[in-house]
């Protein structure tokens, strides 16, 4: 009779449906290892999408922190590319938003204090301090570095604008004063007062002013320009003086055609042919003669018009007297 011993499992031997080569005692670790490899492959495939989502979330958080809408909390730990991407996005968004705020504030201050470096420096210092104090400690250094750099740039721009404005005011003031002195010197010439002390003092002031204009780089007044202006003034003074003398000739000779002939003869003799203007170039002499003649023509035209008016008034007065006499005779 069969004992059935061949059906009993042997002591210490495992039985299963697996091939005889597989050891069931080592199967579980191998399964976990295989599963881990599958998870790693899945995680690696999903990582780009997770990084993008982390970056988007971090950008929103960074902007909200900069706007004061969210409190910043530094991460207690940070592992992996996804976490690093999120933190980098937070920092980048915070930095971008904060820089925009700093730029806008300092630009406003530059406009408000555009010619006032001292006022801008005080206001920008206060603004920078506010940005630093409002920044989370992790970002305070970068905020301070950027804000102070922009404030320094603004101070330099405001200072330069102030310098340019001051220089323009100096240039304008010097130019106005030069014109005033030129007109005064020409008036001296027209009045025949060139030998007086006041004329000499005015001329000395004018020359000192010309030295200042030519010696100031901000004025952009070259030596050639100065020489041209001085020559022009000299000719204007001489013209005013000789024009006055020609008018005297005109009146001394009774005015009218006779006076005009005497005056023009005087100008030709003195300016074009005389010794008084021998230091002037031929072109300058012609210009002085022409300008003095113009003055003479203007004076004689006014004088002739006044003479016509006077003659008309005399004619009317005589007519009135004749009419009165006639009426008296008729009445008699």
Coordinates of C-alpha atoms in Angstrom, one line a residue:
X1 CA 0.0 0.0 0.0
X2 CA 1.2 3.3 -0.9
X3 CA 2.5 5.3 2.0
X4 CA 2.0 8.8 0.3
X5 CA 5.4 9.9 1.4
X6 CA 6.2 11.1 -2.1
X7 CA 3.4 13.7 -1.8
X8 CA 4.6 15.4 1.3
X9 CA 6.8 18.4 0.8
X10 CA 10.3 17.9 1.6
X11 CA 11.5 19.7 4.8
X12 CA 13.3 23.0 3.9
X13 CA 12.2 23.0 0.3
X14 CA 9.9 25.8 -1.2
X15 CA 7.3 24.9 -3.8
X16 CA 5.4 27.2 -6.2
X17 CA 4.2 27.6 -9.7
X18 CA 7.3 29.7 -10.6
X19 CA 10.1 28.1 -12.5
X20 CA 12.5 26.2 -10.3
X21 CA 15.2 28.8 -10.9
X22 CA 13.3 31.6 -9.0
X23 CA 14.0 31.9 -5.3
X24 CA 10.9 33.2 -3.5
X25 CA 12.9 34.4 -0.6
X26 CA 14.6 37.0 -2.7
X27 CA 11.6 38.0 -4.9
X28 CA 10.2 40.8 -2.7
X29 CA 13.4 43.1 -2.7
X30 CA 13.7 42.6 -6.4
X31 CA 10.1 43.7 -6.9
X32 CA 10.6 46.8 -4.8
X33 CA 13.7 47.6 -6.8
X34 CA 11.8 47.2 -10.0
X35 CA 9.0 49.4 -8.7
X36 CA 11.5 52.0 -7.7
X37 CA 13.0 52.1 -11.1
X38 CA 9.5 52.6 -12.6
X39 CA 8.8 55.4 -10.2
X40 CA 12.1 57.1 -11.0
X41 CA 11.4 57.0 -14.7
X42 CA 7.9 58.4 -14.0
X43 CA 9.3 61.1 -11.8
X44 CA 12.0 62.1 -14.3
X45 CA 9.4 62.3 -17.1
X46 CA 7.1 64.5 -14.9
X47 CA 9.8 66.7 -13.6
X48 CA 9.7 69.4 -16.4
X49 CA 6.0 69.9 -15.8
X50 CA 6.5 70.1 -12.1
X51 CA 9.3 72.6 -12.5
X52 CA 7.1 74.8 -14.7
X53 CA 4.3 74.7 -12.2
X54 CA 6.6 75.4 -9.3
X55 CA 8.1 78.4 -11.2
X56 CA 4.6 79.8 -12.0
X57 CA 3.6 79.4 -8.4
X58 CA 6.9 81.0 -7.2
X59 CA 6.5 84.0 -9.5
X60 CA 3.0 84.7 -8.1
X61 CA 4.3 84.4 -4.6
X62 CA 7.3 86.6 -5.2
X63 CA 5.1 89.4 -6.7
X64 CA 2.6 89.2 -3.8
X65 CA 5.4 89.4 -1.3
X66 CA 6.9 92.5 -3.0
X67 CA 3.4 94.0 -3.0
X68 CA 3.0 93.4 0.7
X69 CA 0.1 90.9 0.0
X70 CA 1.8 87.9 1.4
X71 CA 4.3 87.3 4.2
X72 CA 7.6 85.8 3.1
X73 CA 8.6 82.6 5.0
X74 CA 12.0 81.2 4.2
X75 CA 12.0 77.5 3.5
X76 CA 13.1 75.3 6.3
X77 CA 14.7 72.9 3.9
X78 CA 15.0 72.7 0.1
X79 CA 15.6 69.5 -1.8
X80 CA 15.4 68.7 -5.5
X81 CA 15.1 70.6 -8.7
X82 CA 11.4 71.4 -8.2
X83 CA 11.9 73.1 -4.9
X84 CA 14.9 75.0 -6.1
X85 CA 13.0 76.2 -9.1
X86 CA 10.1 77.5 -7.0
X87 CA 12.5 79.3 -4.6
X88 CA 14.4 80.9 -7.5
X89 CA 11.1 82.1 -9.1
X90 CA 10.0 83.7 -5.8
X91 CA 13.3 85.5 -5.5
X92 CA 13.3 86.6 -9.2
X93 CA 9.7 87.9 -9.1
X94 CA 10.3 89.7 -5.8
X95 CA 13.4 91.3 -7.2
X96 CA 11.7 92.4 -10.4
X97 CA 8.7 93.9 -8.7
X98 CA 10.8 95.6 -6.1
X99 CA 13.1 97.1 -8.7
X100 CA 10.1 98.6 -10.5
X101 CA 8.9 100.2 -7.3
X102 CA 12.3 101.6 -6.6
X103 CA 12.7 103.0 -10.1
X104 CA 9.3 104.6 -10.0
X105 CA 9.8 106.2 -6.7
X106 CA 13.3 107.6 -7.4
X107 CA 12.1 108.8 -10.9
X108 CA 9.4 110.8 -9.1
X109 CA 11.9 112.3 -6.7
X110 CA 14.2 113.2 -9.6
X111 CA 11.4 115.1 -11.3
X112 CA 10.4 116.8 -8.0
X113 CA 14.0 117.8 -7.1
X114 CA 15.4 118.1 -10.6
X115 CA 17.5 121.1 -9.8
X116 CA 17.9 120.5 -6.1
X117 CA 20.6 117.9 -5.3
X118 CA 20.4 118.5 -1.6
X119 CA 16.7 118.0 -1.5
X120 CA 16.9 114.9 -3.7
X121 CA 19.6 113.4 -1.6
X122 CA 17.6 113.7 1.6
X123 CA 14.4 112.4 0.0
X124 CA 16.1 109.5 -1.8
X125 CA 17.9 108.5 1.4
X126 CA 14.5 108.3 3.2
X127 CA 13.0 106.3 0.3
X128 CA 15.9 103.8 0.2
X129 CA 15.6 103.3 4.0
X130 CA 11.9 102.6 3.6
X131 CA 12.6 99.9 0.9
X132 CA 15.2 98.2 3.0
X133 CA 13.1 98.2 6.1
X134 CA 10.2 96.8 4.2
X135 CA 12.2 93.9 2.6
X136 CA 12.3 90.4 4.2
X137 CA 15.7 89.8 5.7
X138 CA 16.7 87.3 3.0
X139 CA 16.3 90.1 0.4
X140 CA 17.4 93.1 2.3
X141 CA 21.0 93.1 1.0
X142 CA 20.0 92.9 -2.6
X143 CA 17.3 95.6 -2.2
X144 CA 19.8 97.9 -0.4
X145 CA 22.4 97.4 -3.1
X146 CA 20.1 98.1 -6.0
X147 CA 18.3 101.0 -4.3
X148 CA 21.4 102.8 -3.2
X149 CA 22.9 102.4 -6.7
X150 CA 19.8 103.9 -8.4
X151 CA 19.7 106.7 -5.8
X152 CA 23.4 107.5 -6.5
X153 CA 22.6 107.6 -10.2
X154 CA 19.7 109.9 -9.6
X155 CA 21.8 112.3 -7.4
X156 CA 24.5 112.5 -10.1
X157 CA 21.8 113.3 -12.8
X158 CA 20.2 116.0 -10.6
X159 CA 23.6 117.5 -9.8
X160 CA 24.5 117.6 -13.5
X161 CA 21.1 119.2 -14.3
X162 CA 21.7 121.9 -11.6
X163 CA 25.2 122.6 -13.0
X164 CA 23.8 122.9 -16.6
X165 CA 21.1 125.3 -15.4
X166 CA 23.5 127.4 -13.4
X167 CA 25.8 127.6 -16.3
X168 CA 23.0 128.6 -18.6
X169 CA 22.0 131.3 -16.2
X170 CA 25.5 132.6 -16.0
X171 CA 25.8 132.6 -19.8
X172 CA 22.5 134.5 -20.1
X173 CA 23.4 137.0 -17.4
X174 CA 26.8 137.7 -19.0
X175 CA 25.2 138.1 -22.4
X176 CA 22.6 140.5 -21.2
X177 CA 25.2 142.6 -19.3
X178 CA 27.4 142.7 -22.4
X179 CA 24.5 144.1 -24.5
X180 CA 23.8 146.7 -21.8
X181 CA 27.4 147.9 -21.7
X182 CA 27.6 148.0 -25.5
X183 CA 24.5 150.2 -25.7
X184 CA 25.9 152.5 -23.0
X185 CA 29.2 152.9 -24.8
X186 CA 27.5 153.6 -28.1
X187 CA 25.4 156.2 -26.4
X188 CA 28.5 157.9 -25.1
X189 CA 29.8 158.0 -28.7
X190 CA 26.5 159.5 -29.9
X191 CA 26.8 162.2 -27.1
X192 CA 30.4 162.9 -27.8
X193 CA 31.4 161.9 -24.3
X194 CA 34.2 159.4 -25.1
X195 CA 36.7 161.5 -23.2
X196 CA 34.9 161.3 -19.9
X197 CA 35.9 159.2 -17.0
X198 CA 32.5 157.4 -17.0
X199 CA 33.2 156.2 -20.5
X200 CA 36.5 154.8 -19.5
X201 CA 35.0 153.0 -16.5
X202 CA 32.3 151.5 -18.6
X203 CA 34.8 150.4 -21.2
X204 CA 36.9 148.8 -18.5
X205 CA 33.9 146.9 -17.2
X206 CA 33.0 145.7 -20.7
X207 CA 36.6 144.4 -21.3
X208 CA 36.6 142.6 -18.0
X209 CA 33.2 141.0 -18.9
X210 CA 34.6 139.9 -22.2
X211 CA 37.6 138.3 -20.4
X212 CA 35.2 136.4 -18.3
X213 CA 33.1 135.2 -21.2
X214 CA 36.1 134.1 -23.2
X215 CA 37.7 132.4 -20.2
X216 CA 34.6 130.4 -19.2
X217 CA 34.2 127.0 -21.0
X218 CA 30.5 126.9 -20.3
X219 CA 30.0 130.1 -22.3
X220 CA 31.4 128.7 -25.5
X221 CA 32.7 132.1 -26.5
X222 CA 35.7 131.8 -28.7
X223 CA 38.5 134.4 -29.0
X224 CA 37.5 134.9 -32.6
X225 CA 34.0 135.7 -31.6
X226 CA 35.3 138.2 -29.0
X227 CA 37.5 139.9 -31.5
X228 CA 34.6 140.2 -34.0
X229 CA 32.3 141.6 -31.3
X230 CA 34.9 144.1 -30.1
X231 CA 35.5 145.3 -33.6
X232 CA 31.8 145.6 -34.2
X233 CA 31.4 147.7 -31.0
X234 CA 34.3 149.9 -31.9
X235 CA 32.8 150.6 -35.3
X236 CA 29.4 151.3 -33.7
X237 CA 30.9 153.8 -31.3
X238 CA 32.8 155.6 -34.1
X239 CA 29.6 155.6 -36.2
X240 CA 27.6 157.1 -33.4
X241 CA 30.1 159.8 -32.9
X242 CA 30.8 160.7 -36.5
X243 CA 27.0 160.6 -37.1
X244 CA 26.5 163.2 -34.4
X245 CA 29.2 165.4 -35.9
X246 CA 27.5 165.1 -39.3
X247 CA 24.2 166.2 -37.9
X248 CA 26.0 169.2 -36.4
X249 CA 27.3 170.1 -39.9
X250 CA 23.8 169.7 -41.2
X251 CA 22.3 172.1 -38.7
X252 CA 25.2 174.5 -38.7
X253 CA 24.7 175.0 -42.4
X254 CA 21.0 175.7 -42.1
X255 CA 19.6 172.3 -42.8
X256 CA 17.8 171.5 -46.0
X257 CA 19.7 170.8 -49.2
X258 CA 22.6 173.0 -48.2
X259 CA 23.0 171.5 -44.8
X260 CA 22.7 168.0 -46.3
X261 CA 25.4 168.7 -48.9
X262 CA 27.7 170.0 -46.2
X263 CA 27.1 167.0 -43.9
X264 CA 27.7 164.4 -46.6
X265 CA 30.9 166.2 -47.7
X266 CA 32.1 166.2 -44.1
X267 CA 31.5 162.4 -43.8
X268 CA 33.3 161.7 -47.0
X269 CA 36.3 163.8 -46.0
X270 CA 36.6 162.6 -42.4
X271 CA 35.7 158.9 -42.8
X272 CA 36.8 157.9 -46.3
X273 CA 39.7 160.3 -46.8
X274 CA 40.7 161.7 -43.4
X275 CA 43.4 160.5 -40.8
X276 CA 40.9 159.9 -38.0
X277 CA 39.9 156.5 -39.5
X278 CA 43.1 155.4 -41.0
X279 CA 43.4 152.5 -38.5
X280 CA 40.2 151.1 -39.8
X281 CA 40.2 148.6 -42.7
X282 CA 38.7 149.9 -46.0
X283 CA 35.7 147.7 -45.4
X284 CA 35.2 149.1 -41.9
X285 CA 35.5 152.7 -43.2
X286 CA 32.9 152.0 -45.9
X287 CA 30.6 150.5 -43.3
X288 CA 31.0 153.4 -40.9
X289 CA 30.4 155.9 -43.7
X290 CA 27.3 154.0 -44.8
X291 CA 25.8 153.8 -41.3
X292 CA 26.6 157.4 -40.5
X293 CA 25.0 158.5 -43.7
X294 CA 21.9 156.4 -42.8
X295 CA 21.7 158.3 -39.5
X296 CA 22.1 161.6 -41.3
X297 CA 19.3 160.7 -43.7
X298 CA 17.0 159.7 -40.9
X299 CA 17.7 163.0 -39.1
X300 CA 17.3 165.1 -42.2
X301 CA 14.0 163.4 -43.1
X302 CA 12.6 164.1 -39.7
X303 CA 13.9 167.7 -39.9
X304 CA 12.3 168.2 -43.3
X305 CA 9.0 166.8 -42.1
X306 CA 9.1 169.1 -39.0
X307 CA 9.9 172.0 -41.3
X308 CA 6.9 171.2 -43.5
X309 CA 4.6 171.0 -40.5
X310 CA 6.0 174.4 -39.3
X311 CA 5.5 176.0 -42.7
X312 CA 2.0 174.7 -42.9
X313 CA 1.2 176.0 -39.5
X314 CA 2.6 179.4 -40.5
X315 CA 0.6 179.4 -43.7
X316 CA -2.6 178.7 -41.9
X317 CA -1.8 181.3 -39.3
X318 CA -1.1 183.9 -42.0
X319 CA -4.3 182.9 -43.8
X320 CA -6.2 183.4 -40.6
X321 CA -4.7 186.8 -40.0
X322 CA -5.5 187.9 -43.6
X323 CA -9.1 186.7 -43.2
X324 CA -9.4 188.6 -39.9
X325 CA -8.0 191.8 -41.5
X326 CA -10.3 191.4 -44.4
X327 CA -13.3 191.1 -42.2
X328 CA -12.3 194.1 -40.2
X329 CA -11.8 196.2 -43.4
X330 CA -15.2 195.1 -44.7
X331 CA -16.9 196.0 -41.5
X332 CA -15.3 199.4 -41.5

